[in-house]
Amino acid sequence: MSINDATVPVTEELAARDDMIICEGVDKWYGDFQALKGVSATIKEREVVVVLGPSGSGKSTWIRCINRLEQHQGGRIIVDGVELTNDTRNIEKIRSEVGMVFQQFNLFPHLTVRDNITLAPIWVRKKPRAEAEALATQLLERVGIPEQADKFPGQLSGGQQQRVAIARALAMEPRVMLFDEPTSALDPEMIKEVLDVMKDLARGGMTMIVVTHEMGFAREVADRIIFMESGEIVETGTPEHFFTSPEEDRTKLFLSQIL
Amino acid sequence: MESTQLDTQTTAESNAAVRPEEPSLPPLTWMQRNLFGGGQGSIWAIARSSALTIVFTLLGLFAYQQLLNFIFSEETNWNSVRVNLRLLFTQAYPESDYHRVWISLGLVLVLSGVGLGLMKVGQGISMKKIATWCVGWGGLVVLGVFLRQPSVLVGDDGTPLLADADGVPLARDGLGTLVYLDGSPAPSQGLSVVRESYGGAISSRSGWLLIGLVLIGIAAAIWFGLGDRRRRSTFLPAIPFSLAGIGALISTTWWYNWGNYTFSTDEETGVSGFNFEPGVKVAETTRNPWTIMFVVLVGAYLLGRRLRGTAFEPRLKGLLTLGWFLAPFVTFFAILRGPEFDWGYVAAVDVPLWLAFGVGGAALMWALTKPGIGELGRVLAVLVLAIAAFTWIAAFFGWFGMLQKVRLSFLLLGLAALLAPNFIGEARQRLTLVYGWVGMITVFHVMVTIINTPSSIEVPTEDFAGGFMVSIYVTVFTLLFSFPLGVLLALARTSRLPIFRLLATIYIESFRGVPLITMLFFFTVFVNLFLPEGMELALLAAVTIAFVLFSAAYLAENVRGGLQAVRRGQYEASDALGLTTVQRTGFIVLPQGLRVSIPPLVGQAIATYKETSLLAIVGVFDFLRMARDIIPNQPEFLGERKPALLFICVVYFVGAYAMSKYSQRLEKNLGVGER
């Protein structure tokens, strides 16, 4: 479907050439509770951004707004030049360009690993089945579990499931990957295998937003760290700046609690 | 030295992998533990559990004895069932057209055989289970031999011998009056039948006793022969084992003198009567078709087995599914009914219509799936649906007379057009929809043409099918149509669009609030009054529609339960991948939701199967009606209800039990890969 013609054009001054995601004063309420209070951030192409913050600070809500799993009620979100509005065509377009990995994996339990990966490329990207399957094999090799293609998700370990989930998201050949606490539901010995795949991805130049509690990963991989609390962005900076000389008191308090 | 080595090896093995077996209890210990209080606790606890065991055992034995007394009683005329088997199963289907029934059955057997052949080889039947069966059935037979009351003695004239109140035997004199053996007149009251002595009864049943003992012997042989291996790895393949059993049963028609039972009407006098020739083999018209059926089944099974695991398997499975879907239509309308086509009309009307919708629809589908068609496609689809809706409204006002199948074709075209946006893409993808449309419209037109063509088979009643056949067909068609309708209703009820939700809720609640029998009367009596002129519902069609609508309401609730069990994360993952609502529903939500709702769905299927016996009340000659109304009115079997009723109970039970077993298997198979 040629949706490009129908999308809402974004004003030139707002979007620099390599701005992948632009959030402008994004507000979100759950009932009377305001989960996001005017969140503004711009993520460049090929940038890896790690979002840190205490539980309930709105990290997950924010990235779930970026692909419209949650609907924002104020401000603007522009992904790759397309603004998220109620227009379903824009939502469909953005979703097929933004891959997402969930805390609980959310693999489809009734499909084999291969079918989990090929479903969306075949039906959304309209790829021929053979091509989609070749891609699935290639992706499974990339995440290190080519031998599990014919198994069902229930037969895999948590770490393997999460790697399949990453492969599934990559199969759509997205321009941005969102990670919503990808290692929080994993046993400690499986965290590394998932983080390794993510590091590999980051080195490959993928634009990534990662919500995580893995400080080591943040320090090593992130281009930029965004610290959120109570629905607001408190501080932004490089890992070096963030871990060695944070400016805000709330950031210092958070770091003292976890480090 | 050697033995020590062996011992070490065994220990090492059991340490490595094999779970230590729990010792199997000796029977007496088992009984003591489970039936008589287990020797633990106070004397009162033991007394209490023992008393319960004894009382309920006696109750069970009593029920068993009464059942046996009825089944084997000289007063129970099983000929009423034997002679009427054809009537019970197929009603008045003419004998000259019987090959149609056999062809239908053969088709179903081919499908079942291939399906069985393709099935995953399960664990099989364990020898332990066979031993349990043998000991259970053998025990029942032996018990029965001792429990059943002694038989009534029958005189030379075939009537039971009588005795007076003191047990002095009576006889009949030349005029048929009852007298004492010395000729003095017998009292007219206090008479009773004479039974053989208990010992005599046992010895005359020694054949049964032998069967029971042999079964128990087999069980004992298996049990002791297997020794410690009882709990592992001794299995018989289930399907070949069952096939061999069926084969053995059918082979008896070739060498055992079952006797021949027929029921026939004399053409000249119009008197019908039954003939029973004992001591002969069953007629060839029974034996040969059954033998052929068995060969067909085994052949199909071997074919399936041979093709299993080959490159053909996926294609064969697709063919099988299609076959199962078409089989009810083909057998019911094309084979059993024998349509008499008016070829001139077919060529002038039916074929052009089919071509018009086939080619025109294919072109429309091709156009609608063109990349970049955008909103225009949806507008066109809605336009076609609007035309379809208009033709239906027009029908009620008598405008634009057209064939019913044209209206239905427009409706199908509209629905297919709505699906089109999912197939936009390369030629390959677009062709899927085009081929799908051509296939669907062809099947639809062929079926409607056949249904609209009068049958060549002459039967006395309005409906050409009756007996168990009609019960089965109403069940099958009900399930076939109510299942998709129920799923649609469930989806509508969980939809985000309020109008769908409202309509579905009203439909479901109102149909669940009306008794089925009321619906049946409504559809058989009143619906024809509401239909536009020229439209009329045949009795069988009317009752099937009533069943479909009723069953769909219940199915919808079962499916809704399953849909609600699908976790939120599944929706989010589908959305995040960019699947459309239709794709999400079809690929992710429904497969998972339906799996959860298998047990209630099969429960509903079994309920429908049993509820078809209500057809007897609205004038269909179904299985129950044969047993309840038709057989007891035959001159030979006046008032003879009980044997036939017991027989249909058994047949209904076998069907329902098979369905329930199948669903258990299905659940187990689909359980693979569950979280």
Short mmCIF file of N, CA and C in Angstrom, two decimals, chain B residues 126-185:
data_model
loop_
_atom_site.label_atom_id
_atom_site.label_comp_id
_atom_site.label_asym_id
_atom_site.label_seq_id
_atom_site.Cartn_x
_atom_site.Cartn_y
_atom_site.Cartn_z
N SER B 126 -1.64 -49.87 26.08
CA SER B 126 -0.70 -50.64 26.90
C SER B 126 -1.31 -52.00 27.22
N MET B 127 -0.42 -52.99 27.34
CA MET B 127 -0.89 -54.34 27.67
C MET B 127 -1.61 -54.33 29.00
N LYS B 128 -1.17 -53.45 29.87
CA LYS B 128 -1.81 -53.39 31.18
C LYS B 128 -3.27 -52.98 31.03
N LYS B 129 -3.50 -52.04 30.10
CA LYS B 129 -4.88 -51.59 29.90
C LYS B 129 -5.71 -52.73 29.33
N ILE B 130 -5.10 -53.49 28.40
CA ILE B 130 -5.85 -54.61 27.82
C ILE B 130 -6.20 -55.62 28.91
N ALA B 131 -5.25 -55.87 29.79
CA ALA B 131 -5.52 -56.80 30.88
C ALA B 131 -6.68 -56.28 31.72
N THR B 132 -6.67 -54.96 31.98
CA THR B 132 -7.74 -54.39 32.79
C THR B 132 -9.08 -54.56 32.10
N TRP B 133 -9.10 -54.29 30.76
CA TRP B 133 -10.35 -54.48 30.01
C TRP B 133 -10.82 -55.92 30.13
N CYS B 134 -9.89 -56.83 29.88
CA CYS B 134 -10.27 -58.25 29.87
C CYS B 134 -10.85 -58.65 31.22
N VAL B 135 -10.17 -58.23 32.27
CA VAL B 135 -10.64 -58.66 33.58
C VAL B 135 -11.98 -57.98 33.89
N GLY B 136 -12.15 -56.72 33.43
CA GLY B 136 -13.41 -56.03 33.67
C GLY B 136 -14.56 -56.69 32.94
N TRP B 137 -14.39 -56.87 31.62
CA TRP B 137 -15.48 -57.46 30.84
C TRP B 137 -15.71 -58.92 31.23
N GLY B 138 -14.60 -59.66 31.41
CA GLY B 138 -14.74 -61.06 31.82
C GLY B 138 -15.50 -61.15 33.14
N GLY B 139 -15.13 -60.28 34.07
CA GLY B 139 -15.80 -60.28 35.37
C GLY B 139 -17.28 -59.98 35.22
N LEU B 140 -17.60 -59.00 34.36
CA LEU B 140 -19.01 -58.65 34.15
C LEU B 140 -19.78 -59.84 33.58
N VAL B 141 -19.16 -60.54 32.62
CA VAL B 141 -19.84 -61.68 32.00
C VAL B 141 -20.08 -62.77 33.04
N VAL B 142 -19.03 -63.09 33.81
CA VAL B 142 -19.16 -64.14 34.81
C VAL B 142 -20.22 -63.76 35.85
N LEU B 143 -20.13 -62.52 36.30
CA LEU B 143 -21.12 -62.03 37.26
C LEU B 143 -22.52 -62.17 36.70
N GLY B 144 -22.66 -61.79 35.43
CA GLY B 144 -23.97 -61.84 34.79
C GLY B 144 -24.51 -63.25 34.76
N VAL B 145 -23.64 -64.21 34.49
CA VAL B 145 -24.09 -65.60 34.43
C VAL B 145 -24.73 -65.99 35.76
N PHE B 146 -24.12 -65.55 36.85
CA PHE B 146 -24.66 -65.95 38.15
C PHE B 146 -25.80 -65.06 38.62
N LEU B 147 -25.83 -63.82 38.14
CA LEU B 147 -26.83 -62.88 38.65
C LEU B 147 -28.18 -63.04 38.00
N ARG B 148 -28.19 -63.26 36.68
CA ARG B 148 -29.46 -63.22 35.95
C ARG B 148 -30.38 -64.31 36.46
N GLN B 149 -31.67 -63.96 36.55
CA GLN B 149 -32.59 -64.98 37.05
C GLN B 149 -32.69 -66.10 36.02
N PRO B 150 -33.02 -67.32 36.50
CA PRO B 150 -33.11 -68.45 35.57
C PRO B 150 -34.17 -68.20 34.50
N SER B 151 -33.95 -68.77 33.34
CA SER B 151 -34.85 -68.52 32.21
C SER B 151 -36.21 -69.17 32.46
N VAL B 152 -37.20 -68.59 31.76
CA VAL B 152 -38.53 -69.16 31.77
C VAL B 152 -38.53 -70.38 30.86
N LEU B 153 -39.19 -71.48 31.32
CA LEU B 153 -39.28 -72.67 30.47
C LEU B 153 -40.40 -72.46 29.45
N VAL B 154 -40.13 -72.89 28.24
CA VAL B 154 -41.08 -72.68 27.16
C VAL B 154 -41.55 -74.03 26.65
N GLY B 155 -42.86 -74.12 26.42
CA GLY B 155 -43.41 -75.39 25.94
C GLY B 155 -43.19 -75.58 24.46
N ASP B 156 -43.71 -76.70 23.94
CA ASP B 156 -43.48 -77.00 22.52
C ASP B 156 -44.13 -75.96 21.62
N ASP B 157 -45.24 -75.36 22.12
CA ASP B 157 -45.95 -74.41 21.26
C ASP B 157 -45.33 -73.01 21.31
N GLY B 158 -44.27 -72.86 22.06
CA GLY B 158 -43.57 -71.57 22.08
C GLY B 158 -44.06 -70.63 23.16
N THR B 159 -45.15 -71.00 23.88
CA THR B 159 -45.59 -70.13 24.97
C THR B 159 -44.94 -70.58 26.27
N PRO B 160 -44.74 -69.66 27.20
CA PRO B 160 -44.10 -70.04 28.46
C PRO B 160 -44.96 -71.03 29.26
N LEU B 161 -44.29 -71.97 29.94
CA LEU B 161 -45.01 -72.90 30.82
C LEU B 161 -45.46 -72.15 32.07
N LEU B 162 -46.67 -72.54 32.58
CA LEU B 162 -47.21 -71.85 33.76
C LEU B 162 -47.38 -72.84 34.90
N ALA B 163 -47.44 -72.29 36.10
CA ALA B 163 -47.70 -73.13 37.28
C ALA B 163 -48.67 -72.38 38.17
N ASP B 164 -49.33 -73.12 39.10
CA ASP B 164 -50.26 -72.42 39.98
C ASP B 164 -49.50 -71.83 41.16
N ALA B 165 -50.27 -71.30 42.11
CA ALA B 165 -49.64 -70.56 43.20
C ALA B 165 -48.69 -71.44 44.01
N ASP B 166 -48.95 -72.77 44.03
CA ASP B 166 -48.10 -73.66 44.83
C ASP B 166 -46.94 -74.21 44.01
N GLY B 167 -46.85 -73.82 42.75
CA GLY B 167 -45.76 -74.28 41.92
C GLY B 167 -46.06 -75.57 41.19
N VAL B 168 -47.33 -76.05 41.24
CA VAL B 168 -47.67 -77.27 40.51
C VAL B 168 -47.82 -76.93 39.03
N PRO B 169 -47.10 -77.65 38.15
CA PRO B 169 -47.11 -77.27 36.73
C PRO B 169 -48.47 -77.46 36.06
N LEU B 170 -48.70 -76.60 35.06
CA LEU B 170 -49.95 -76.66 34.30
C LEU B 170 -49.62 -76.94 32.84
N ALA B 171 -50.65 -77.34 32.11
CA ALA B 171 -50.44 -77.55 30.67
C ALA B 171 -51.68 -77.05 29.94
N ARG B 172 -51.62 -77.06 28.61
CA ARG B 172 -52.80 -76.65 27.84
C ARG B 172 -53.40 -77.89 27.21
N ASP B 173 -54.74 -77.93 27.23
CA ASP B 173 -55.36 -79.07 26.56
C ASP B 173 -55.55 -78.74 25.09
N GLY B 174 -56.25 -79.62 24.41
CA GLY B 174 -56.39 -79.45 22.96
C GLY B 174 -57.01 -78.14 22.57
N LEU B 175 -57.86 -77.59 23.44
CA LEU B 175 -58.54 -76.33 23.10
C LEU B 175 -57.74 -75.12 23.53
N GLY B 176 -56.61 -75.37 24.18
CA GLY B 176 -55.78 -74.25 24.61
C GLY B 176 -56.13 -73.77 26.00
N THR B 177 -57.02 -74.48 26.68
CA THR B 177 -57.35 -74.06 28.05
C THR B 177 -56.31 -74.60 29.01
N LEU B 178 -56.05 -73.88 30.06
CA LEU B 178 -55.06 -74.31 31.02
C LEU B 178 -55.65 -75.37 31.95
N VAL B 179 -54.95 -76.47 32.08
CA VAL B 179 -55.40 -77.55 32.98
C VAL B 179 -54.20 -78.08 33.74
N TYR B 180 -54.50 -78.83 34.87
CA TYR B 180 -53.42 -79.59 35.52
C TYR B 180 -53.04 -80.75 34.64
N LEU B 181 -51.92 -81.34 34.95
CA LEU B 181 -51.45 -82.44 34.10
C LEU B 181 -52.43 -83.61 34.12
N ASP B 182 -53.19 -83.77 35.23
CA ASP B 182 -54.16 -84.87 35.27
C ASP B 182 -55.46 -84.47 34.61
N GLY B 183 -55.59 -83.34 34.07
CA GLY B 183 -56.78 -82.94 33.32
C GLY B 183 -57.76 -82.10 34.09
N SER B 184 -57.58 -81.96 35.41
CA SER B 184 -58.54 -81.17 36.18
C SER B 184 -58.33 -79.68 35.88
N PRO B 185 -59.38 -78.86 35.91
CA PRO B 185 -59.26 -77.46 35.52
C PRO B 185 -58.33 -76.67 36.45
#
